[in-house]
CSV table of C-alpha atoms in Angstrom, one decimal:
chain,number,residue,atom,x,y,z
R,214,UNK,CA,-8.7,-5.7,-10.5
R,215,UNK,CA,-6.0,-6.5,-13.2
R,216,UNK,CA,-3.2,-4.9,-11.8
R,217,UNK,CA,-1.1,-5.2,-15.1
R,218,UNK,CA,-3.6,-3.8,-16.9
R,219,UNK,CA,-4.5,-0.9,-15.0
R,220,UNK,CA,-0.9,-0.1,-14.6
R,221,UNK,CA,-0.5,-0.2,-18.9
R,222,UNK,CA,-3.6,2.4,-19.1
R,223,UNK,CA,-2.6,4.7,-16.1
R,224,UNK,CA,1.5,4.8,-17.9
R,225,UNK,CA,0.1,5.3,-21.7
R,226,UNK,CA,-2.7,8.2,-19.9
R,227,UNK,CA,0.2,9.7,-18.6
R,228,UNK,CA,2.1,9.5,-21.5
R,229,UNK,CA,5.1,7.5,-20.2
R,230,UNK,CA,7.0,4.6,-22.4
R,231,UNK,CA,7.6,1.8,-20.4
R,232,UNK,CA,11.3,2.6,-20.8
R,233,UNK,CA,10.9,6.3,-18.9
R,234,UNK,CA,9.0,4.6,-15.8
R,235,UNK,CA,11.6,2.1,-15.8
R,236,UNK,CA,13.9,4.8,-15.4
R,237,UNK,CA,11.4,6.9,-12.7
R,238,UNK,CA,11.1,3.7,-10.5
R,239,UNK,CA,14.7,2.3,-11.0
R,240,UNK,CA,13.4,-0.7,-12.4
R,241,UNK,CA,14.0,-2.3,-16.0
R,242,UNK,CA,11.6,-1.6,-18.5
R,243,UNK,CA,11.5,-5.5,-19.4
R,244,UNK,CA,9.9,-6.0,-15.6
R,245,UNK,CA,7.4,-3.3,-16.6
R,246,UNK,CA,6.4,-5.1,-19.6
R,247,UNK,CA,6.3,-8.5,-17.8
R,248,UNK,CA,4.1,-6.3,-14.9
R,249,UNK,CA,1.5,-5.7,-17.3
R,250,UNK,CA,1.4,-8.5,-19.2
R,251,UNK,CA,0.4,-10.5,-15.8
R,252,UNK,CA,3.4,-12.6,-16.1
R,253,UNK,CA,4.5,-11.7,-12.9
R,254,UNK,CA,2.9,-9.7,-9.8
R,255,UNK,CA,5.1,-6.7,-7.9
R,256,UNK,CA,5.6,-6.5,-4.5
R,257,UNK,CA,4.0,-3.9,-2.3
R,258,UNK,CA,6.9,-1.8,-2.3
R,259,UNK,CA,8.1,-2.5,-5.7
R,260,UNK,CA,4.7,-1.8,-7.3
R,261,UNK,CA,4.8,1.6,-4.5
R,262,UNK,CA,8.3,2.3,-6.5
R,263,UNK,CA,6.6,2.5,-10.2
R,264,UNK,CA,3.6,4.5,-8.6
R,265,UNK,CA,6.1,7.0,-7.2
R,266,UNK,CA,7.9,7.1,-10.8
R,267,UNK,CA,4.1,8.1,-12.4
R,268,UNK,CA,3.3,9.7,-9.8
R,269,UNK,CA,0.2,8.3,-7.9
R,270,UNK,CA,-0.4,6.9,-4.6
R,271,UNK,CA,-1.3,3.3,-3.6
R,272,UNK,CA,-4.8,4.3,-2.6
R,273,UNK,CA,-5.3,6.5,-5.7
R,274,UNK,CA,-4.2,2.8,-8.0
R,275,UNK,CA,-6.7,0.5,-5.9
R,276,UNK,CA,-9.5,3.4,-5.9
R,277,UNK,CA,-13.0,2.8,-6.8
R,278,UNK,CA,-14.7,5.8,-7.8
R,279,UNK,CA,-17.3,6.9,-5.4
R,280,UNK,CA,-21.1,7.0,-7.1
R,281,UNK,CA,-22.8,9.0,-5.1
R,282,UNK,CA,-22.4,12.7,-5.2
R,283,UNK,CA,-23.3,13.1,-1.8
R,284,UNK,CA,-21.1,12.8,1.6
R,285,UNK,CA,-20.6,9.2,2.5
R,286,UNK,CA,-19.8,9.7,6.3
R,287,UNK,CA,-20.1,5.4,7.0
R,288,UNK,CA,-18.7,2.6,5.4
R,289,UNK,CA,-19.5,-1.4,6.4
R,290,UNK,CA,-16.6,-3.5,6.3
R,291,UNK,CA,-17.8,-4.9,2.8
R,292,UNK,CA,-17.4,-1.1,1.3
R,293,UNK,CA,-14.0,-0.8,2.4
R,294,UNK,CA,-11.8,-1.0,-0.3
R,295,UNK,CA,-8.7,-3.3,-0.6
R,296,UNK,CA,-5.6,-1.8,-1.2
R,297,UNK,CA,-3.2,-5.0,-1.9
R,298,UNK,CA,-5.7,-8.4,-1.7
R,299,UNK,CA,-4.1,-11.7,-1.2
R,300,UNK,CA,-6.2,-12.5,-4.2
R,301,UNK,CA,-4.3,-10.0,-7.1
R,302,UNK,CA,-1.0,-12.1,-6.3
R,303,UNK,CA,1.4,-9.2,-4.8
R,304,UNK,CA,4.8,-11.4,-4.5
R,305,UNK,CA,7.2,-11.5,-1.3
R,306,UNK,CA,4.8,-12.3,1.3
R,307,UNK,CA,2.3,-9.6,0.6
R,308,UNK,CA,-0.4,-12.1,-0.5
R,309,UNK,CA,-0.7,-12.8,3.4
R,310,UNK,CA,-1.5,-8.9,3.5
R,311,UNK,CA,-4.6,-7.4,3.7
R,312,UNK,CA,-4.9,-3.2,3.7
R,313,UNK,CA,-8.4,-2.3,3.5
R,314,UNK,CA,-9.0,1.6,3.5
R,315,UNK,CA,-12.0,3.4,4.4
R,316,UNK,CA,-13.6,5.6,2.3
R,317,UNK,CA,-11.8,7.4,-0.9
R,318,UNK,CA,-8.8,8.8,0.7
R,319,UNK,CA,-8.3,10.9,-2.2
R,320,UNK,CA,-11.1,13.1,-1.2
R,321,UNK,CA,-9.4,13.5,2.2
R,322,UNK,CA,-6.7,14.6,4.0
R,323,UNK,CA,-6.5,11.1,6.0
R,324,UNK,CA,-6.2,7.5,5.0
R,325,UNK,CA,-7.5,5.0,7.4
R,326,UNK,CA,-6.8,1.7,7.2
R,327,UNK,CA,-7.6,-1.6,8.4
R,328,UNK,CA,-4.6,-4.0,8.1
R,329,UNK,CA,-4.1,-7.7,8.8
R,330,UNK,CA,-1.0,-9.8,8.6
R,331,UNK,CA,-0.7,-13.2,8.7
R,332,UNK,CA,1.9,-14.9,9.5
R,333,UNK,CA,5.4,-14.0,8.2
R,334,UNK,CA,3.4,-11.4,5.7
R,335,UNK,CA,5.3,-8.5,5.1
R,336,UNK,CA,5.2,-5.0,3.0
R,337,UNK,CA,8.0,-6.8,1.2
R,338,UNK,CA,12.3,-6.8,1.6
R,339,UNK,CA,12.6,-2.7,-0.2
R,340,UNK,CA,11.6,0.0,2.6
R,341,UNK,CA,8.5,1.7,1.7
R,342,UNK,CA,9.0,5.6,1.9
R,343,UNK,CA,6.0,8.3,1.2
R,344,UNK,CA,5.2,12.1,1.7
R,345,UNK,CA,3.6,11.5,4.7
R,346,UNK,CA,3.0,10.9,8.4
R,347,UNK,CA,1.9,7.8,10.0
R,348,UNK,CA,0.5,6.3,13.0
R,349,UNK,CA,-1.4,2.9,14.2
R,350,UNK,CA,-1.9,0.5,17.0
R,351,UNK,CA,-1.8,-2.8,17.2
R,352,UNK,CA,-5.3,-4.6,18.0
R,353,UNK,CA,-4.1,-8.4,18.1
R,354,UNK,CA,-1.0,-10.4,17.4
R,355,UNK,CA,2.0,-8.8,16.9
R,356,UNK,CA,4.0,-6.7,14.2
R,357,UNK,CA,7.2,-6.1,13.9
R,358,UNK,CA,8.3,-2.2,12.1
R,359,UNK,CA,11.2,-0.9,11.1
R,360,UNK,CA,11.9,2.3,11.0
R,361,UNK,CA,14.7,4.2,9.8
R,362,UNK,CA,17.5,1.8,11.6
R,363,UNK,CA,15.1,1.3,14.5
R,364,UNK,CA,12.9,-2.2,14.6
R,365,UNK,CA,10.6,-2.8,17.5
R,366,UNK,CA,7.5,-5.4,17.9
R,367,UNK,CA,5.0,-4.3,18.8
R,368,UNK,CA,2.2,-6.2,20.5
R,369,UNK,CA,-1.6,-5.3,21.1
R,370,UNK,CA,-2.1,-1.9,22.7
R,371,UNK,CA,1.4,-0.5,21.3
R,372,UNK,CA,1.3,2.0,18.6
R,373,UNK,CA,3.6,3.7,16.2
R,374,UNK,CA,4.4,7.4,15.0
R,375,UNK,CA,6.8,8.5,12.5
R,376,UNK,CA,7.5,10.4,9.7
R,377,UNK,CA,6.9,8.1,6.2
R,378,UNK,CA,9.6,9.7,4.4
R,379,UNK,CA,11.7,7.3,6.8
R,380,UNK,CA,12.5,4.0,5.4
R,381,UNK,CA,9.8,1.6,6.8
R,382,UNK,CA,8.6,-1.9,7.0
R,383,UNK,CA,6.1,-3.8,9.2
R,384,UNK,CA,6.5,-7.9,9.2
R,385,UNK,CA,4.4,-10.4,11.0
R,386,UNK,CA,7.0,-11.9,13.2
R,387,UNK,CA,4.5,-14.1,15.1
R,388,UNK,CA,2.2,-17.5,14.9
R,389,UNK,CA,-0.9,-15.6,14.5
R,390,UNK,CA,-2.7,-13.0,12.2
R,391,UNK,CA,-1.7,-9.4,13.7
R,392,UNK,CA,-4.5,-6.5,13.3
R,393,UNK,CA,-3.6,-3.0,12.9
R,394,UNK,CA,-5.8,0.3,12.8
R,395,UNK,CA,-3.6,2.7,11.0
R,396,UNK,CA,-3.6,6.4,9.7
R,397,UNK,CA,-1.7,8.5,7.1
R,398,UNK,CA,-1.9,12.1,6.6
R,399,UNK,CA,-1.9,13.5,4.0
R,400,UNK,CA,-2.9,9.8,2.4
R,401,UNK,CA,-0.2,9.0,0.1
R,402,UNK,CA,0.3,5.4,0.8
């Protein structure tokens, strides 16, 4: 996926100048234009900040639209579909961050999703906030979260529960890659 230009076609759909979403996501309009020109790749949160100012989630951005008309209750781990790949360049330390989310979350009322950190990957320096609640645990290596003006790590078998309106962050503080199982309802991330 070209982020850049799927973030041109989403703004001009939606009728925005790159001036007003500048303005929406308290960004300049020239980092907009530089965004979708591929000269430069956002960060997870500061490409979450121009999604906000549109407004559309994460998972709605990176969707792939479903071709079957029926249910789809299962979902190999080569359907899942990535949410911020190493391999579209998101800066600060998100190119060591893999979200892969099952299913179309905007068909549902949760968002499930598989994530892995490597080492010293983060969601970037800004604090992600969202309409939302979420939760996860930690499978392997270790994470550490911040939320609010709390930071804990959090090793395998812990787990988290807060309120994503909260300022938040998750970094990989450790020497190896740290797997989470996470949820968010309603899925806005």
């Amino acid at each position: 996926m070209n982020i850049g230009e799927r973030l041109k076609a989403i703004r001009v759909s939606k009728g925005l100048s790159q001036r007003e979403l500048a303005a929406r996501a308290g960004l300049t309009n020239g980092a907009i234009s530089m965004i979708e020109q591929d000269k430069t790749s956002p960060s997870v949160s500061s490409l979450k900040r121009l999604l906000d100012g549109i407004p559309m989630t994460l998972s709605e951005f990176f969707a792939t639209v479903e071709q079957d008309a029926s249910p789809k209750y299962f979902h190999a781990a080569a359907e899942l579909t990535e949410l911020s790949p190493h391999d579209i360049g998101l800066g600060d330390g998100a190119e060591k961050l893999s979200l892969r989310q099952v299913g179309d979350a905007s068909r549902h009322s949760l968002q499930m999703l598989f994530e892995t950190y490597a080492p010293g990957a983060d969601t970037g320096e800004g604090m992600l906030s969202h309409e939302s609640e979420e939760a996860g645990i930690v499978i392997s290596g270790s994470v550490e979260v911040t939320v609010d003006n709390q930071i804990r790590v959090l090793n395998p078998g812990d787990g988290y529960l807060f309120d994503s309106r909260l300022p938040h962050r998750f970094r990989n503080v450790g020497t190896q890659e740290c797997v989470v199982i996470s949820a968010c309802t309603p899925p806005t991330f």
